[in-house]
Structure formats: structure tokens, C-alpha cells
Short mmCIF file of C-alpha atoms and ligand atoms in Angstrom, two decimals:
data_model
loop_
_atom_site.label_atom_id
_atom_site.label_comp_id
_atom_site.label_asym_id
_atom_site.label_seq_id
_atom_site.Cartn_x
_atom_site.Cartn_y
_atom_site.Cartn_z
CA MET A 30 0.00 0.00 0.00
CA GLN A 31 1.43 3.32 -1.04
CA ARG A 32 0.76 6.90 -0.28
CA PRO A 33 -0.99 8.91 -2.98
CA THR A 34 1.24 10.68 -5.48
CA GLY A 35 0.38 13.23 -8.11
CA PRO A 36 1.48 16.26 -10.08
CA THR A 37 3.47 19.15 -8.70
CA PHE A 38 1.78 22.50 -8.37
CA ARG A 39 3.77 23.79 -11.38
CA GLN A 40 2.50 20.90 -13.52
CA THR A 41 -1.04 21.60 -12.39
CA VAL A 42 -0.77 25.28 -13.34
CA GLU A 43 0.68 24.36 -16.73
CA ARG A 44 -2.07 21.86 -17.47
CA THR A 45 -5.10 23.72 -16.14
CA GLU A 46 -6.75 26.85 -17.53
CA LEU A 47 -7.95 27.95 -14.09
CA VAL A 48 -6.54 26.11 -11.07
CA ARG A 49 -9.25 25.94 -8.43
CA VAL A 50 -7.87 25.64 -4.90
CA ALA A 51 -9.63 25.01 -1.58
CA GLY A 52 -8.28 26.05 1.81
CA ALA A 53 -7.83 23.40 4.47
CA HIS A 54 -6.01 22.81 7.73
CA ASP A 55 -5.80 19.04 7.91
CA ALA A 56 -5.72 15.95 5.73
CA LEU A 57 -9.44 15.32 6.12
CA GLY A 58 -10.32 18.76 4.73
CA GLY A 59 -7.77 18.28 1.96
CA VAL A 60 -9.19 14.91 0.95
CA LEU A 61 -12.74 16.27 0.90
CA ALA A 62 -11.56 19.13 -1.36
CA GLN A 63 -9.87 16.63 -3.64
CA GLN A 64 -13.01 14.48 -3.78
CA ALA A 65 -15.04 17.57 -4.70
CA GLY A 66 -12.77 18.09 -7.71
CA PHE A 67 -10.43 20.87 -6.62
CA ASN A 68 -7.07 20.96 -8.41
CA ALA A 69 -4.99 21.86 -5.33
CA VAL A 70 -5.25 22.56 -1.60
CA TRP A 71 -4.21 25.75 0.17
CA SER A 72 -2.66 25.06 3.56
CA SER A 73 -4.13 28.23 5.00
CA SER A 74 -2.43 30.07 7.86
CA LEU A 75 -5.86 31.28 8.96
CA GLU A 76 -7.24 27.74 9.04
CA VAL A 77 -4.20 26.10 10.64
CA SER A 78 -4.09 28.68 13.42
CA ALA A 79 -7.88 28.75 13.86
CA ALA A 80 -7.89 24.97 14.20
CA ARG A 81 -5.93 25.57 17.40
CA CYS A 82 -8.02 28.58 18.41
CA LEU A 83 -4.99 30.79 17.98
CA PRO A 84 -4.81 34.01 15.95
CA ASP A 85 -3.38 34.14 12.43
CA ALA A 86 -0.63 36.44 13.65
CA SER A 87 2.67 34.53 13.26
CA VAL A 88 2.03 32.89 16.64
CA LEU A 89 2.57 29.33 15.44
CA SER A 90 6.07 28.35 14.37
CA MET A 91 7.21 27.36 10.90
CA THR A 92 7.48 23.78 12.12
CA GLU A 93 3.84 23.74 13.18
CA TYR A 94 2.65 25.15 9.83
CA LEU A 95 4.89 22.72 8.00
CA GLU A 96 3.51 19.75 9.91
CA ALA A 97 -0.03 20.74 8.93
CA ALA A 98 0.87 21.21 5.25
CA ALA A 99 2.88 17.98 5.11
CA ASN A 100 0.07 15.99 6.73
CA MET A 101 -2.26 17.24 4.01
CA GLN A 102 0.15 16.48 1.18
CA LYS A 103 0.74 12.93 2.47
CA ALA A 104 -2.97 12.16 2.05
CA LEU A 105 -3.44 13.80 -1.35
CA SER A 106 -2.76 13.20 -5.01
CA ILE A 107 -3.31 16.89 -5.78
CA PRO A 108 -0.62 19.38 -4.76
CA VAL A 109 -0.63 21.48 -1.63
CA ILE A 110 0.30 25.12 -1.90
CA ALA A 111 1.57 26.16 1.51
CA ASP A 112 0.68 29.58 2.84
CA CYS A 113 4.01 30.52 4.43
CA ASP A 114 3.03 34.01 5.59
CA THR A 115 6.13 36.24 5.53
CA GLY A 116 8.54 33.33 5.22
CA TYR A 117 8.83 33.27 9.03
CA GLY A 118 11.52 35.95 9.25
CA ASN A 119 14.32 37.19 7.02
CA ASN A 120 16.21 35.69 4.06
CA LEU A 121 17.82 33.09 6.32
CA ASN A 122 14.44 31.92 7.61
CA VAL A 123 13.10 31.83 4.05
CA THR A 124 16.01 29.66 2.95
CA HIS A 125 15.46 27.23 5.82
CA MET A 126 11.72 27.24 5.08
CA VAL A 127 12.21 26.24 1.44
CA HIS A 128 14.67 23.50 2.41
CA GLU A 129 12.21 22.09 4.94
CA TYR A 130 9.04 22.37 2.86
CA GLU A 131 10.66 20.89 -0.20
CA ALA A 132 12.11 18.02 1.84
CA ALA A 133 8.59 17.34 3.16
CA GLY A 134 7.22 16.94 -0.35
CA ILE A 135 5.51 20.32 -0.70
CA THR A 136 5.86 21.65 -4.27
CA ALA A 137 4.62 25.22 -3.84
CA VAL A 138 4.84 27.94 -1.21
CA CYS A 139 3.37 31.42 -0.99
CA MET A 140 5.05 34.34 0.78
CA GLU A 141 3.50 37.74 1.44
CA ASP A 142 5.17 41.15 1.58
CA LYS A 143 4.16 42.13 5.11
CA LEU A 144 6.37 42.61 8.14
CA PHE A 145 7.04 39.69 10.46
CA PRO A 146 5.08 39.10 12.68
CA LYS A 147 2.14 39.47 10.35
CA LEU A 148 -1.57 39.79 11.06
CA ASN A 149 -4.37 38.22 9.01
CA SER A 150 -5.28 40.48 6.10
CA PHE A 151 -8.89 40.95 7.22
CA ALA A 152 -8.06 41.82 10.84
CA ALA A 153 -8.02 45.40 12.06
CA GLY A 154 -4.44 46.25 12.96
CA ASP A 155 -1.02 46.82 11.48
CA GLN A 156 -0.74 45.74 7.83
CA THR A 157 2.58 47.47 7.13
CA LEU A 158 4.50 46.19 4.11
CA LEU A 159 8.14 45.28 3.84
CA SER A 160 10.04 47.39 1.30
CA THR A 161 9.85 46.10 -2.27
CA GLU A 162 13.62 45.56 -2.37
CA GLU A 163 13.67 43.57 0.86
CA PHE A 164 10.82 41.35 -0.28
CA CYS A 165 12.58 40.79 -3.62
CA GLY A 166 15.52 39.57 -1.54
CA LYS A 167 13.25 37.01 0.13
CA ILE A 168 12.04 35.81 -3.27
CA ARG A 169 15.63 35.47 -4.50
CA ALA A 170 16.54 33.61 -1.30
CA ALA A 171 13.61 31.22 -1.82
CA LYS A 172 14.43 30.56 -5.48
CA ASN A 173 18.13 30.05 -4.69
CA ALA A 174 17.22 27.56 -1.96
CA GLN A 175 15.05 25.20 -4.00
CA ALA A 176 16.60 21.90 -5.05
CA ASP A 177 14.07 20.95 -7.73
CA ASP A 178 13.45 23.21 -10.74
CA ASP A 179 9.73 22.45 -10.41
CA PHE A 180 9.43 24.03 -6.96
CA TYR A 181 7.03 26.97 -7.19
CA VAL A 182 7.16 30.24 -5.29
CA VAL A 183 4.12 32.51 -5.25
CA ALA A 184 4.79 36.12 -4.27
CA ARG A 185 1.80 37.77 -2.64
CA THR A 186 1.42 41.49 -2.43
CA GLU A 187 -0.66 43.05 0.29
CA ALA A 188 -0.57 46.49 -1.36
CA LEU A 189 -4.36 46.61 -1.68
CA ILE A 190 -4.83 45.26 1.85
CA ASN A 191 -2.69 48.16 3.05
CA GLY A 192 -4.70 50.68 0.99
CA LEU A 193 -1.78 51.53 -1.30
CA GLY A 194 -3.77 51.11 -4.52
CA VAL A 195 -3.58 49.20 -7.78
CA GLU A 196 -0.51 51.06 -9.12
CA GLU A 197 1.57 50.05 -6.10
CA GLY A 198 0.23 46.51 -6.42
CA LEU A 199 1.36 46.38 -10.05
CA THR A 200 4.77 47.93 -9.32
CA ARG A 201 5.41 45.39 -6.60
CA ALA A 202 4.08 42.45 -8.61
CA TYR A 203 6.36 43.31 -11.56
CA ALA A 204 9.33 43.62 -9.21
CA TYR A 205 8.52 40.27 -7.62
CA ALA A 206 8.24 38.61 -11.03
CA GLU A 207 11.64 40.02 -11.98
CA ALA A 208 13.08 38.74 -8.69
CA GLY A 209 12.09 35.23 -9.77
CA ALA A 210 8.59 34.62 -8.42
CA ASP A 211 6.74 31.95 -10.38
CA ALA A 212 3.36 33.63 -9.87
CA VAL A 213 1.97 36.71 -8.16
CA LEU A 214 -0.97 36.81 -5.75
CA ILE A 215 -2.93 40.04 -5.55
CA HIS A 216 -4.95 40.08 -2.35
CA SER A 217 -7.87 42.40 -1.64
CA LYS A 218 -10.36 42.91 1.17
CA SER A 219 -12.65 45.06 -0.95
CA LYS A 220 -16.34 44.20 -1.00
CA THR A 221 -16.19 44.26 -4.81
CA LYS A 222 -13.89 42.71 -7.37
CA ASP A 223 -13.16 46.13 -8.93
CA GLU A 224 -9.62 46.71 -7.72
CA VAL A 225 -8.53 43.15 -8.50
CA GLU A 226 -10.15 43.50 -11.92
CA GLY A 227 -8.27 46.79 -12.36
CA PHE A 228 -5.01 45.03 -11.53
CA LEU A 229 -5.74 42.24 -14.02
CA ALA A 230 -6.70 44.67 -16.79
CA GLN A 231 -3.24 46.30 -16.56
CA TRP A 232 -1.13 43.21 -15.78
CA ASP A 233 1.02 42.26 -18.78
CA GLY A 234 0.73 38.54 -18.19
CA ARG A 235 4.40 37.87 -17.53
CA ARG A 236 3.47 35.54 -14.68
CA PRO A 237 0.27 33.72 -13.65
CA VAL A 238 -1.98 35.68 -11.28
CA VAL A 239 -3.52 34.17 -8.14
CA ILE A 240 -6.58 35.63 -6.38
CA VAL A 241 -8.44 34.95 -3.13
CA PRO A 242 -12.08 36.03 -3.59
CA THR A 243 -13.22 35.96 0.02
CA THR A 244 -14.79 39.42 0.34
CA TYR A 245 -16.08 39.54 -3.24
CA PRO A 246 -17.79 36.13 -3.32
CA GLU A 247 -20.15 36.80 -6.22
CA TRP A 248 -17.39 36.63 -8.86
CA HIS A 249 -18.29 33.52 -10.88
CA VAL A 250 -15.53 31.16 -11.85
CA ASP A 251 -16.25 31.62 -15.59
CA ASP A 252 -15.78 35.37 -15.27
CA ILE A 253 -12.66 34.88 -13.14
CA THR A 254 -11.22 32.80 -15.98
CA LYS A 255 -12.17 35.43 -18.57
CA ALA A 256 -10.48 38.13 -16.48
CA GLY A 257 -7.16 36.30 -16.90
CA VAL A 258 -6.76 34.69 -13.48
CA SER A 259 -4.70 31.46 -13.39
CA VAL A 260 -5.32 30.31 -9.82
CA VAL A 261 -8.32 30.99 -7.58
CA ILE A 262 -8.10 30.14 -3.88
CA TYR A 263 -11.25 29.62 -1.81
CA ALA A 264 -9.18 30.08 1.30
CA ASN A 265 -11.48 29.69 4.29
CA GLN A 266 -14.97 28.63 3.20
CA GLY A 267 -14.28 25.07 4.44
CA LEU A 268 -13.25 26.31 7.87
CA ARG A 269 -16.31 28.55 8.12
CA ALA A 270 -18.58 25.70 7.06
CA THR A 271 -16.98 23.52 9.74
CA VAL A 272 -17.67 26.14 12.40
CA SER A 273 -21.33 26.41 11.36
CA SER A 274 -21.79 22.67 11.07
CA LEU A 275 -20.20 21.77 14.40
CA ARG A 276 -22.03 24.55 16.19
CA THR A 277 -25.41 23.50 14.78
CA THR A 278 -24.75 19.85 15.53
CA PHE A 279 -23.53 20.32 19.11
CA GLU A 280 -26.30 22.76 19.95
CA ALA A 281 -28.90 20.35 18.54
CA ILE A 282 -27.63 17.48 20.69
CA GLN A 283 -27.77 19.66 23.76
CA LYS A 284 -31.26 20.89 22.91
CA HIS A 285 -32.91 17.62 21.89
CA GLY A 286 -31.24 15.21 24.30
CA ASP A 287 -30.79 12.55 21.63
CA THR A 288 -29.29 12.42 18.15
CA THR A 289 -32.00 10.63 16.17
CA HIS A 290 -32.98 13.67 14.13
CA LEU A 291 -29.35 14.41 13.32
CA GLU A 292 -28.56 11.12 11.67
CA GLU A 293 -29.78 11.99 8.21
CA ASN A 294 -27.79 15.22 8.15
CA ILE A 295 -24.41 13.98 9.32
CA ALA A 296 -21.91 11.68 7.63
CA SER A 297 -22.14 8.00 8.53
CA VAL A 298 -19.38 6.20 10.38
CA LYS A 299 -19.00 4.14 7.20
CA ASP A 300 -18.28 7.34 5.31
CA VAL A 301 -15.59 8.22 7.86
CA PHE A 302 -14.05 4.74 7.53
CA ALA A 303 -13.84 5.23 3.76
CA LEU A 304 -12.01 8.54 4.24
CA GLN A 305 -9.57 6.66 6.49
CA ARG A 306 -9.12 4.02 3.76
CA LEU A 307 -9.83 1.47 6.50
CA ALA A 308 -10.51 -1.43 4.15
CA GLU A 309 -7.12 -1.02 2.47
CA TRP A 310 -5.41 -0.90 5.85
CA GLN A 311 -7.25 -3.99 7.07
CA ALA A 312 -6.24 -5.84 3.92
CA LEU A 313 -2.62 -5.45 5.06
CA GLU A 314 -3.23 -7.94 7.83
CA SER A 315 -3.22 -10.78 5.33
CA VAL A 316 -0.66 -9.77 2.67
C1 SPV B 415 -5.16 32.37 4.58
O1 SPV B 415 -6.10 31.64 4.24
O2 SPV B 415 -4.50 32.16 5.59
C2 SPV B 415 -4.79 33.52 3.77
C3 SPV B 415 -5.83 34.21 3.04
O3 SPV B 415 -3.66 33.92 3.80
S1 SPV B 415 -6.44 35.43 4.09
O4 SPV B 415 -6.99 34.83 5.27
O5 SPV B 415 -7.43 36.12 3.29
O6 SPV B 415 -5.35 36.35 4.41
MG1 MG B 416 -2.65 33.23 5.48
#
């Protein structure tokens, strides 16, 4: 019995018009995303920290984020793209990060141009950016550290998150591409897609563009494709669905005093066994 294997993130981008990615924080979420037909899984810093009821504020260590991402990748035949925040420090930390993630079988990482420690992009608080030149140094450090040519580094600019506007986003994204980034991620917390659309309309296409449409959820995937996006990340919908589902379920048990009425709405134990590949494991007893 072998672990699943599959394409690298670079291969997936090359073969897929629009790579659709779901956020997750553990192997179970990753496998459910894969079963639903997603092309890749985003090991989300928000999800991984929320799963421990800790803030997405560089509180967990690189090792803890890596363990979460690696546990997902081990269970999947689609690639994980690991949200590596700021790269966990300076160029030295970035180098160590790439060594460790690559050794763990992760084929893509994403770094953002905020200061370490960073705060989640939607949280009220300091969203100060690192200088363009310093972040380019981190990208160069990451690209110089990779052992396999296929390893993929996404450079994420938080220019729009910081209110610096589309022009600054473009300037930074071009600089990051020239520093060696394999793709650029333009993040936005706007209630509309307008500023991301504005970025895409001016982007010259020298690298694939990644978006995270959390606050502008109405943008249909067909229109996202037409706008020239290469990778779309649904970063936290799974986590939010989990919160709603667990809350509803636990409150219902408390309220009703038995679980009869719940049965038709929750997964069967058999379903859980299948996700654990129990039958394949049991077959090992008699090989
Ligand atoms: C994450 O999912 O951790 C992200 C996306 O980085 S966001 O939460 O929008 O910053
Ligand atoms: Mg994150």
C-alpha cells in the first residue's frame, strides 16, 4: 500500500486553464476538497491557526505550519500550496523554510510582503508592508534555496490590503516577477472585485496571477477565468462551514437530548471509515 502521489503545483498550473484551490487545515479537509474536484489545496495560515483557536498572527512556528501542510500532502494526489506568511523571518528563515518544505514533499509555497510578525489580512491592525527591495531579496533567497526546478514560489502582495492602490500593487508584482517569483498573488479585502479586476486589466501577463475572492464572493468562476486569473483560492470557506456545522450539531444534541434527528444530516461512520481508507489498511493484515 502506497501513499498517494500526483502532479506538482507547477505541472497543475501548466495543465489547467484555471486552477481551483480550496483552503484546508488538515488531511481530512484536503481529501474532501480533492473528492469535490479541486485541483490543489491551500494550507491556510488562517485555518491552521484557527484549528488551534490561535490568531493568524505569526504565533505558530514554521514547524507547526509545515507539519499541517505535510500531513495534508501525504494524504493527497493533488498538490498542496503552503501559505508561508512572511517566510517566518528574514532571508535566512526563508532559505530554511524552502529547504524544509521541499524536503517534506511540498511543491509550492506562498510568501507575502508584510512585516514579520504578520496579522491576518482581514483583521483590524497593522498591515505594514516590507520594502519592495527587501521582499525581492526574500524571493531570491527562496528561489536560490530550492533543489528541484519544479518548486514553485508565489509572491503575494498586500498592497491593496494596506490601501496603497492598484498602481503600487502592479509595481510590486512586476518587481517580484523580476526577482524570480513563479506567480503573483494580488490580495484584496474590498467588498467588490473592482480593484482586482483593475489590476488584471493592466497586468502584462508575464506571470500567472492568483486571487483569493473571500470578500467579493459573487465573482463567478467563468468570469474569473475570462479576467485572466490562473489560480483561484477559496481560502477559508471550508473552515467557516466547519464552524457552522459543528455549532449547529452540538447545539442540537444539547437541545434535543438525543441524536436521532441528526442522523440523516451527518456523515455516517461508514463514510468516515472510507475517508480513512480502513478497508485497504485492514487488507494489510493478510498480505
Ligand atoms: C489564509 O487563508 O490564511 C490567507 C488568506 O492567507 S487570508 O486569510 O485572506 O489572508
Ligand atoms: Mg494566510
